[in-house]
Structure formats: C-alpha cells, structure tokens
Coordinates of C-alpha atoms and ligand atoms in Angstrom, one line a residue:
X1 CA 23.3 -9.9 -12.4
X2 CA 20.4 -8.0 -10.7
X3 CA 20.8 -7.0 -7.0
X4 CA 18.0 -7.6 -4.6
X5 CA 17.3 -6.0 -1.2
X6 CA 15.8 -8.6 1.2
X7 CA 14.1 -6.9 4.2
X8 CA 13.7 -9.4 7.0
X9 CA 16.2 -11.6 5.2
X10 CA 17.6 -13.2 8.3
X11 CA 14.1 -14.6 9.3
X12 CA 12.5 -17.9 8.6
X13 CA 11.2 -17.4 5.0
X14 CA 13.6 -14.6 4.3
X15 CA 16.7 -16.7 4.9
X16 CA 15.5 -19.5 2.7
X17 CA 14.7 -16.9 0.0
X18 CA 18.2 -15.5 0.4
X19 CA 19.6 -18.9 -0.5
X20 CA 17.3 -19.3 -3.4
X21 CA 18.2 -15.9 -4.8
X22 CA 21.9 -16.5 -4.5
X23 CA 21.7 -19.9 -6.1
X24 CA 19.7 -18.3 -8.9
X25 CA 22.6 -15.9 -9.5
X26 CA 21.3 -12.7 -7.8
X27 CA 23.4 -10.4 -5.6
X28 CA 21.5 -10.0 -2.4
X29 CA 21.6 -7.4 0.4
X30 CA 19.9 -8.2 3.7
X31 CA 18.3 -5.6 6.0
X32 CA 17.1 -7.1 9.3
X33 CA 16.7 -5.8 12.9
X34 CA 17.1 -9.4 14.2
X35 CA 14.0 -9.1 16.4
X36 CA 12.9 -12.5 15.2
X37 CA 16.1 -14.0 13.9
X38 CA 19.2 -15.4 15.6
X39 CA 22.5 -13.5 15.2
X40 CA 24.2 -16.5 13.7
X41 CA 21.9 -16.8 10.7
X42 CA 24.2 -14.8 8.3
X43 CA 27.1 -17.1 9.2
X44 CA 24.9 -20.1 8.4
X45 CA 23.9 -18.5 5.1
X46 CA 27.6 -18.1 4.3
X47 CA 28.2 -21.8 5.0
X48 CA 25.3 -22.8 2.7
X49 CA 26.1 -20.4 -0.2
X50 CA 29.9 -20.3 0.2
X51 CA 29.7 -16.5 -0.3
X52 CA 30.0 -13.6 2.2
X53 CA 26.6 -12.1 3.2
X54 CA 26.0 -8.4 3.1
X55 CA 23.8 -7.5 6.1
X56 CA 22.5 -4.1 7.3
X57 CA 21.4 -4.5 10.9
X58 CA 18.5 -2.2 11.3
X59 CA 14.8 -1.4 11.0
X60 CA 12.7 -1.0 7.9
X61 CA 11.2 2.0 9.7
X62 CA 14.6 3.7 9.6
X63 CA 14.4 5.9 6.5
X64 CA 17.9 7.2 6.8
X65 CA 19.2 3.6 6.9
X66 CA 17.1 2.7 3.9
X67 CA 18.5 5.8 2.0
X68 CA 22.0 4.6 2.9
X69 CA 21.3 1.1 1.5
X70 CA 20.0 2.5 -1.8
X71 CA 22.9 4.9 -2.0
X72 CA 25.5 2.2 -1.4
X73 CA 24.0 -0.4 -3.7
X74 CA 22.3 -0.3 -7.1
X75 CA 19.2 -2.2 -6.1
X76 CA 17.0 -3.6 -8.9
X77 CA 14.2 -5.0 -6.7
X78 CA 13.1 -5.6 -3.2
X79 CA 11.6 -8.6 -1.5
X80 CA 9.9 -7.3 1.7
X81 CA 9.5 -9.8 4.6
X82 CA 10.3 -7.5 7.5
X83 CA 7.0 -7.5 9.6
X84 CA 5.4 -8.8 12.7
X85 CA 3.5 -12.0 11.9
X86 CA 1.7 -13.6 14.8
X87 CA -2.1 -13.5 14.4
X88 CA -2.8 -14.0 18.1
X89 CA -0.2 -11.5 19.3
X90 CA -1.6 -8.8 16.9
X91 CA -4.9 -8.8 18.8
X92 CA -2.9 -7.7 21.9
X93 CA -0.6 -5.3 20.1
X94 CA -2.6 -3.8 17.3
X95 CA -0.7 -0.4 17.2
X96 CA 2.7 -2.2 17.1
X97 CA 1.5 -4.3 14.2
X98 CA 0.1 -1.4 12.3
X99 CA 3.1 0.8 12.9
X100 CA 5.6 -1.9 11.9
X101 CA 3.8 -3.6 9.1
X102 CA 2.0 -0.6 7.5
X103 CA 4.4 2.1 8.6
X104 CA 7.4 -0.1 7.6
X105 CA 6.0 -0.7 4.1
X106 CA 5.2 3.0 3.6
X107 CA 8.8 4.0 4.7
X108 CA 10.2 1.4 2.4
X109 CA 8.1 2.5 -0.6
X110 CA 9.1 6.1 -0.1
X111 CA 12.8 5.3 0.1
X112 CA 12.4 3.0 -3.0
X113 CA 10.6 5.8 -5.0
X114 CA 13.3 8.3 -4.0
X115 CA 15.9 5.9 -5.3
X116 CA 14.1 5.0 -8.4
X117 CA 13.6 1.4 -7.4
X118 CA 10.1 0.3 -8.3
X119 CA 10.0 -3.5 -8.2
X120 CA 8.7 -5.1 -4.9
X121 CA 7.6 -8.5 -3.8
X122 CA 5.2 -8.3 -0.8
X123 CA 4.9 -11.1 1.7
X124 CA 1.2 -11.5 2.2
X125 CA -0.9 -14.3 3.7
X126 CA -4.0 -16.5 3.1
X127 CA -5.3 -14.7 6.2
X128 CA -6.5 -11.9 3.9
X129 CA -9.3 -14.2 2.8
X130 CA -10.8 -14.4 6.3
X131 CA -13.0 -17.3 7.2
X132 CA -14.7 -18.9 4.2
X133 CA -16.3 -22.1 3.0
X134 CA -15.0 -21.5 -0.5
X135 CA -12.2 -24.1 -0.6
X136 CA -9.7 -24.2 -2.3
X137 CA -9.5 -20.4 -2.2
X138 CA -9.0 -18.5 -5.5
X139 CA -7.1 -15.2 -5.6
X140 CA -10.3 -13.2 -6.6
X141 CA -12.0 -14.2 -3.3
X142 CA -13.0 -11.1 -1.4
X143 CA -10.6 -9.9 1.3
X144 CA -11.7 -9.4 4.9
X145 CA -9.6 -9.0 8.0
X146 CA -10.2 -11.1 11.1
X147 CA -7.3 -9.8 13.1
X148 CA -5.0 -6.7 13.2
X149 CA -2.4 -8.8 11.5
X150 CA -4.8 -9.6 8.6
X151 CA -5.7 -5.8 8.5
X152 CA -2.0 -4.9 8.0
X153 CA -1.7 -7.4 5.1
X154 CA -4.8 -6.2 3.4
X155 CA -3.8 -2.6 3.9
X156 CA -0.4 -3.4 2.5
X157 CA -1.9 -5.0 -0.6
X158 CA -4.4 -2.1 -1.1
X159 CA -1.5 0.4 -0.7
X160 CA 0.5 -1.3 -3.4
X161 CA -2.5 -1.5 -5.7
X162 CA -2.9 2.3 -5.3
X163 CA 0.8 2.9 -6.0
X164 CA 0.7 0.8 -9.2
X165 CA -2.6 2.4 -10.4
X166 CA -1.1 5.9 -9.9
X167 CA 2.3 5.2 -11.3
X168 CA 2.7 2.4 -13.9
X169 CA 6.5 2.6 -13.5
X170 CA 5.9 0.3 -10.4
X171 CA 5.5 -3.5 -10.6
X172 CA 4.4 -5.4 -7.6
X173 CA 4.2 -9.1 -6.7
X174 CA 1.8 -10.0 -3.9
X175 CA 2.4 -13.6 -2.6
X176 CA -0.2 -15.0 -0.3
X177 CA 1.3 -17.8 1.8
X178 CA -0.7 -20.7 3.1
X179 CA 1.1 -22.7 5.8
X180 CA 4.9 -22.5 5.4
X181 CA 6.7 -25.3 7.2
X182 CA 10.0 -27.3 7.0
X183 CA 13.6 -26.4 6.7
X184 CA 16.5 -26.1 4.3
X185 CA 17.9 -29.4 3.1
X186 CA 21.3 -28.4 4.7
X187 CA 19.6 -28.5 8.1
X188 CA 21.6 -25.3 8.8
X189 CA 18.5 -22.9 8.7
X190 CA 14.9 -23.5 9.6
X191 CA 12.0 -22.2 11.7
X192 CA 13.5 -21.1 15.1
X193 CA 10.7 -19.6 17.2
X194 CA 12.0 -17.6 20.2
X195 CA 9.0 -18.4 22.3
X196 CA 6.5 -21.2 22.7
X197 CA 5.3 -21.9 19.1
X198 CA 1.7 -21.1 18.2
X199 CA 1.8 -23.0 14.9
X200 CA 1.4 -26.7 14.5
X201 CA 4.7 -27.8 12.9
X202 CA 7.2 -26.0 15.2
X203 CA 5.1 -27.2 18.2
X204 CA 5.3 -30.8 17.0
X205 CA 9.0 -30.3 16.4
X206 CA 9.5 -29.4 20.1
X207 CA 7.5 -32.5 21.2
X208 CA 9.7 -34.6 18.9
X209 CA 12.9 -33.2 20.5
X210 CA 11.4 -33.6 24.0
X211 CA 11.4 -29.9 24.7
X212 CA 7.6 -30.1 25.1
X213 CA 5.8 -33.1 26.6
X214 CA 2.7 -33.5 24.4
X215 CA 0.8 -31.9 21.5
X216 CA -2.7 -30.5 22.0
X217 CA -4.9 -31.2 19.0
X218 CA -7.4 -28.3 18.8
X219 CA -10.6 -30.1 18.1
X220 CA -11.5 -33.3 16.3
X221 CA -15.2 -32.3 15.6
X222 CA -14.6 -30.3 12.4
X223 CA -16.4 -31.3 9.2
X224 CA -13.2 -32.9 7.8
X225 CA -12.3 -36.5 7.0
X226 CA -10.8 -37.2 10.5
X227 CA -12.4 -34.3 12.3
X228 CA -9.2 -32.3 12.8
X229 CA -8.3 -29.1 11.0
X230 CA -7.1 -29.2 7.4
X231 CA -4.4 -26.8 6.0
X232 CA -2.4 -26.4 2.9
X233 CA 1.2 -26.9 4.2
X234 CA 3.9 -25.7 1.8
X235 CA 7.6 -26.4 2.1
X236 CA 9.6 -23.3 2.9
X237 CA 12.0 -24.1 0.1
X238 CA 9.1 -24.2 -2.4
X239 CA 8.0 -20.9 -1.0
X240 CA 11.5 -19.5 -1.5
X241 CA 11.4 -20.7 -5.2
X242 CA 8.1 -18.8 -5.6
X243 CA 9.8 -15.6 -4.4
X244 CA 12.7 -16.0 -6.9
X245 CA 10.2 -16.5 -9.7
X246 CA 8.1 -13.5 -8.6
X247 CA 11.0 -10.9 -8.4
X248 CA 12.4 -12.3 -11.7
X249 CA 9.0 -11.8 -13.4
X250 CA 8.7 -8.2 -12.1
X251 CA 12.2 -7.3 -13.3
X252 CA 11.8 -9.0 -16.6
X253 CA 8.2 -8.0 -17.5
X254 CA 7.3 -5.1 -15.3
X255 CA 3.9 -6.8 -14.9
X256 CA 2.3 -6.9 -11.4
X257 CA 0.8 -10.1 -10.0
X258 CA -1.0 -11.4 -6.9
X259 CA -0.9 -15.2 -6.4
X260 CA -1.5 -17.8 -3.8
X261 CA 1.6 -19.9 -2.8
X262 CA 0.2 -23.2 -1.7
X263 CA 0.0 -26.8 -2.9
X264 CA -3.7 -27.1 -3.4
X265 CA -3.6 -30.2 -1.2
X266 CA -5.0 -30.3 2.4
X267 CA -3.5 -32.2 5.3
X268 CA -5.2 -32.8 8.6
X269 CA -3.5 -32.3 12.0
X270 CA -3.5 -36.1 12.4
X271 CA -1.9 -36.5 9.0
X272 CA 0.9 -34.1 10.1
X273 CA 1.4 -36.0 13.4
X274 CA 1.6 -39.3 11.4
X275 CA 4.1 -37.8 9.0
X276 CA 6.2 -36.3 11.7
X277 CA 6.2 -39.5 13.8
X278 CA 7.5 -41.3 10.7
X279 CA 10.2 -38.7 10.2
X280 CA 11.5 -38.8 13.8
X281 CA 11.0 -42.5 14.2
X282 CA 8.6 -42.5 17.2
X283 CA 4.9 -42.1 17.8
X284 CA 4.4 -38.5 19.1
X285 CA 2.1 -38.1 22.1
X286 CA -1.0 -35.9 21.8
X287 CA -4.3 -35.1 23.4
X288 CA -7.5 -34.1 21.7
X289 CA -8.7 -30.8 23.3
X290 CA -11.3 -28.1 22.5
X291 CA -11.2 -26.0 19.4
X292 CA -8.9 -22.9 19.3
X293 CA -10.7 -19.6 18.9
X294 CA -10.6 -18.2 15.4
X295 CA -9.7 -21.6 13.7
X296 CA -11.5 -22.7 10.6
X297 CA -12.0 -26.3 9.5
X298 CA -10.3 -26.1 6.1
X299 CA -7.9 -23.6 4.5
X300 CA -6.4 -24.6 1.1
X301 CA -5.2 -22.7 -1.9
X302 CA -6.2 -22.7 -5.5
X303 CA -2.6 -23.0 -6.8
X304 CA -3.2 -22.7 -10.5
X305 CA -2.6 -18.9 -11.0
X306 CA 1.0 -19.1 -9.6
X307 CA 1.7 -21.8 -12.1
X308 CA 0.1 -19.9 -15.0
X309 CA 1.6 -16.5 -14.2
X310 CA 5.0 -17.5 -12.7
X311 CA 5.5 -21.1 -13.7
X312 CA 5.5 -21.9 -10.0
X313 CA 4.5 -25.4 -8.7
X314 CA 5.2 -26.7 -5.2
X315 CA 7.3 -29.9 -5.6
X316 CA 7.9 -31.1 -2.0
X317 CA 5.6 -33.5 -0.1
X318 CA 4.3 -33.4 3.5
X319 CA 6.9 -36.1 4.2
X320 CA 9.7 -33.9 2.8
X321 CA 8.4 -31.1 5.0
X322 CA 8.5 -33.2 8.2
X323 CA 11.8 -34.8 7.4
X324 CA 13.5 -31.5 6.8
X325 CA 12.0 -30.0 9.9
X326 CA 13.2 -33.0 12.0
X327 CA 16.7 -32.9 10.5
X328 CA 16.9 -29.2 11.4
X329 CA 15.6 -29.4 15.0
X330 CA 17.5 -32.6 15.8
X331 CA 20.6 -31.1 14.3
X332 CA 20.1 -28.1 16.6
X333 CA 19.7 -30.5 19.4
X334 CA 23.1 -32.1 18.6
X335 CA 24.6 -28.6 18.0
X336 CA 23.3 -27.5 21.4
X337 CA 24.8 -30.6 23.0
X338 CA 28.1 -30.0 21.3
X339 CA 30.7 -28.5 23.7
Ligands
LIG401 C1 -2.7 -25.4 11.8 C2 -3.7 -26.4 12.3 C3 -4.8 -25.8 14.3 C4 -1.3 -25.8 16.9 C5 -1.5 -19.5 11.0 C6 -2.0 -18.1 10.8 C7 -1.8 -17.7 9.4 C8 -0.4 -17.9 8.9 C9 0.0 -19.4 9.2 C10 0.8 -15.8 9.0 C11 -5.0 -25.8 12.8 C12 -4.0 -27.0 14.5 C13 -2.1 -25.8 15.8 C14 -1.4 -26.7 17.9 C15 -3.2 -27.8 16.8 N1 0.5 -17.0 9.5 N2 -3.1 -26.8 15.7 N3 -2.4 -27.7 17.8 O1 -3.7 -21.2 12.2 O2 -3.6 -22.4 9.9 O3 -2.3 -20.3 10.3 O4 -0.2 -19.6 10.6 O5 0.6 -15.5 7.8 O6 -2.1 -16.3 9.2 O7 -3.3 -18.0 11.1 O8 -1.6 -22.4 11.4 O9 -0.1 -24.0 12.5 O10 -1.4 -22.4 13.9 O11 -2.6 -24.3 12.8 O12 -4.1 -28.7 16.7 O13 -0.7 -26.7 18.9 O14 -3.1 -27.1 13.4 O15 -6.1 -25.9 14.9 O16 -6.0 -26.7 12.4 P1 -3.0 -21.6 11.0 P2 -1.4 -23.3 12.7

C-alpha cells in the first residue's frame, strides 16, 4: 500500500488525518517538531490504530532531516500540515510565519523533488478569500490576504501552481478549510490548545470544563439571523476524510485540485453555544461584548466542488461536533484527575 509522509502529523488536524490514512490502509510516517502538539499524541495514535507509529521529531525546515526521511522510506505522497496557524499571532510575528510557512514549504518541495516524490496535499484556509459578501464562497473567488498568515497560505498556493505549471510530473491538492472543530470519536485525540484559545469552540470547551468562567460573544449586531457571527463549522473527522480522498486522487490520477472543505451550512455563535450546552448538559454562561477586529459577519463554503472532484461530503452535524469535543475535553478532565 502507498506510504504517506504527514508533516505536522501530531497536531490537531494532522493526528486525525493520520488515523484516517491508517484506517484507509496507508502506511504513514509522521514528521513533527511538537511545537504545537503534546508528546503523548503518538502513543494515543497507537491506542486508536493498534499499530506502532513511525515519528521523526524535527522541523520541516531541516533539509537534512527531510532527505533522511525520503532515504529511509519510499514515500508516495506528502500531506503537509506543519505550519504556524494563528491569524492574530501572525500580525505580531510576520517573519516567523513567512519563514516557517513559506520557507518550510519550499524546503519540503525541494526535498520531495530531489527524492522524486511529486504528490502533495497542502493545508490551506478559507482565509485566502479575505473579507467578502459573496457567501457561500466558491473556489474561483479572488484571493486576497488580510493577515501575514493569509499571505503565507496564498503564497503557498501560488508556489504550488507555479511548480505544477512548470513540471507536469507534479500533482497538488489544495484544501481550503473553513472552521475545523470537534474531536475523534475515541475521545483520545482532539484540539488541545497550549494557550488561551482564540477560536470559538476550544474556548467554549474550556468554559464547559470550568477552566474559563464565561464566553465573550464578539458582537450581536451583525446582519445575520440572530446578530452573531455565522461560520461553516466542519467536524475534524470529516476534514480528515477529505485529506484521505485528496491524496488518493493525486496518487491515482495525477490530476491537481483546489477545493473548499466545508459543509455549506452556517451556524451562529448562539447556535454553537446552544449545541454545546446540550452536549455538556448545562447552560453555558456568556456575555455579549463588542465585535472582534477583523471578524466578518458570515463565512460559509460552496461545498460542491469537493463532492464533484473528490467524492467528498461532510457527514457530521454541529451536534456531533459539540458532543465529540465535550467527550474529549471532559475525558481529559477525568484523565487529569486520575492519579
Ligand atoms: C468563529 C466565530 C467570532 C471566539 C479563524 C481563522 C481562520 C481559521 C479558523 C486558520 C466568529 C466568534 C470567537 C470567542 C466569539 N484558522 N467568537 N467569541 O475567526 O471564523 O476563523 O479560525 O486557518 O483563518 O480566522 O474562527 O472560532 O475565532 O470565530 O464570539 O471567544 O465565533 O466572532 O464569529 P474564525 P473563530
């Protein structure tokens, strides 16, 4: 069976994609510097899959390490997650973001080319579309960056387009995520932010466990049904399935693609609070405060192209997302309490 290199494979989406690939019969090698992943994730992945995990601890910027990986394993394709991913943080650390996200991709592509590996799935983001009233957003919407993070994702996409145009031996899958949330059904892996979460669901999760007192709802004066922000939340296990379909398509057809990974359905902040309150069995406390800089009212995906090109359709509901998140964080709670 084909062997896949997963950069950033110990991270949130990477670890779920690892499980999806193994369950689809792929051999998988993880490269991760564990800058945003707990050291025990590989052990948890072994518990879920029942198989030993091959992990190279290191950085995607380390060309010598990449060359070693490609020398020690016959890799058929790469799924590239390893990157810095916080929009707000990127405005404080633009050079770090460009060095890691763009430099890391360039280092990886050079190592792949030298090893004759020319199938790559690139982790991109709806943020490449910038602020737009065109909702749901189609893939041919113009790209414009509104943060250094978005700049690195657009630059990554443009770089890959140039590589494919210059050398048709390459096949590239660009996957633009909307709002990934939730956790694996085993409750053994999930979103595990090291610091105070910026994103809605991990913040709500910490309110549900009592780690944080209340949620701030950033504005209820948007032009949406209940005034709060509307987003296209997608279960991380659906997202993982999308990656498995993407790398399989590249290996089987050699045809490149760029698709949204979303549900096409929008949920408001209050919808999420209601669903999470249902999942955890208590009404979660929140306050309506002012809008957050940079937020838009609505951000939802046109999901049809992923269905037509990859046969991908998100299956899990907002309730599934909240239930799986609550099982993960409350399981952690009990784990933390265990002697
Ligand atoms: C969702 C909604 C907030 C926190 C970001 C990045 C995007 C992608 C996904 C990388 C909004 C509201 C949030 C809170 C709130 N990341 N909210 N209180 O901003 O849609 O997307 O994460 O690719 O690039 O921009 O996600 O979860 O931060 O916000 O009311 O404490 O929840 O205003 O309406 P966002 P989010």
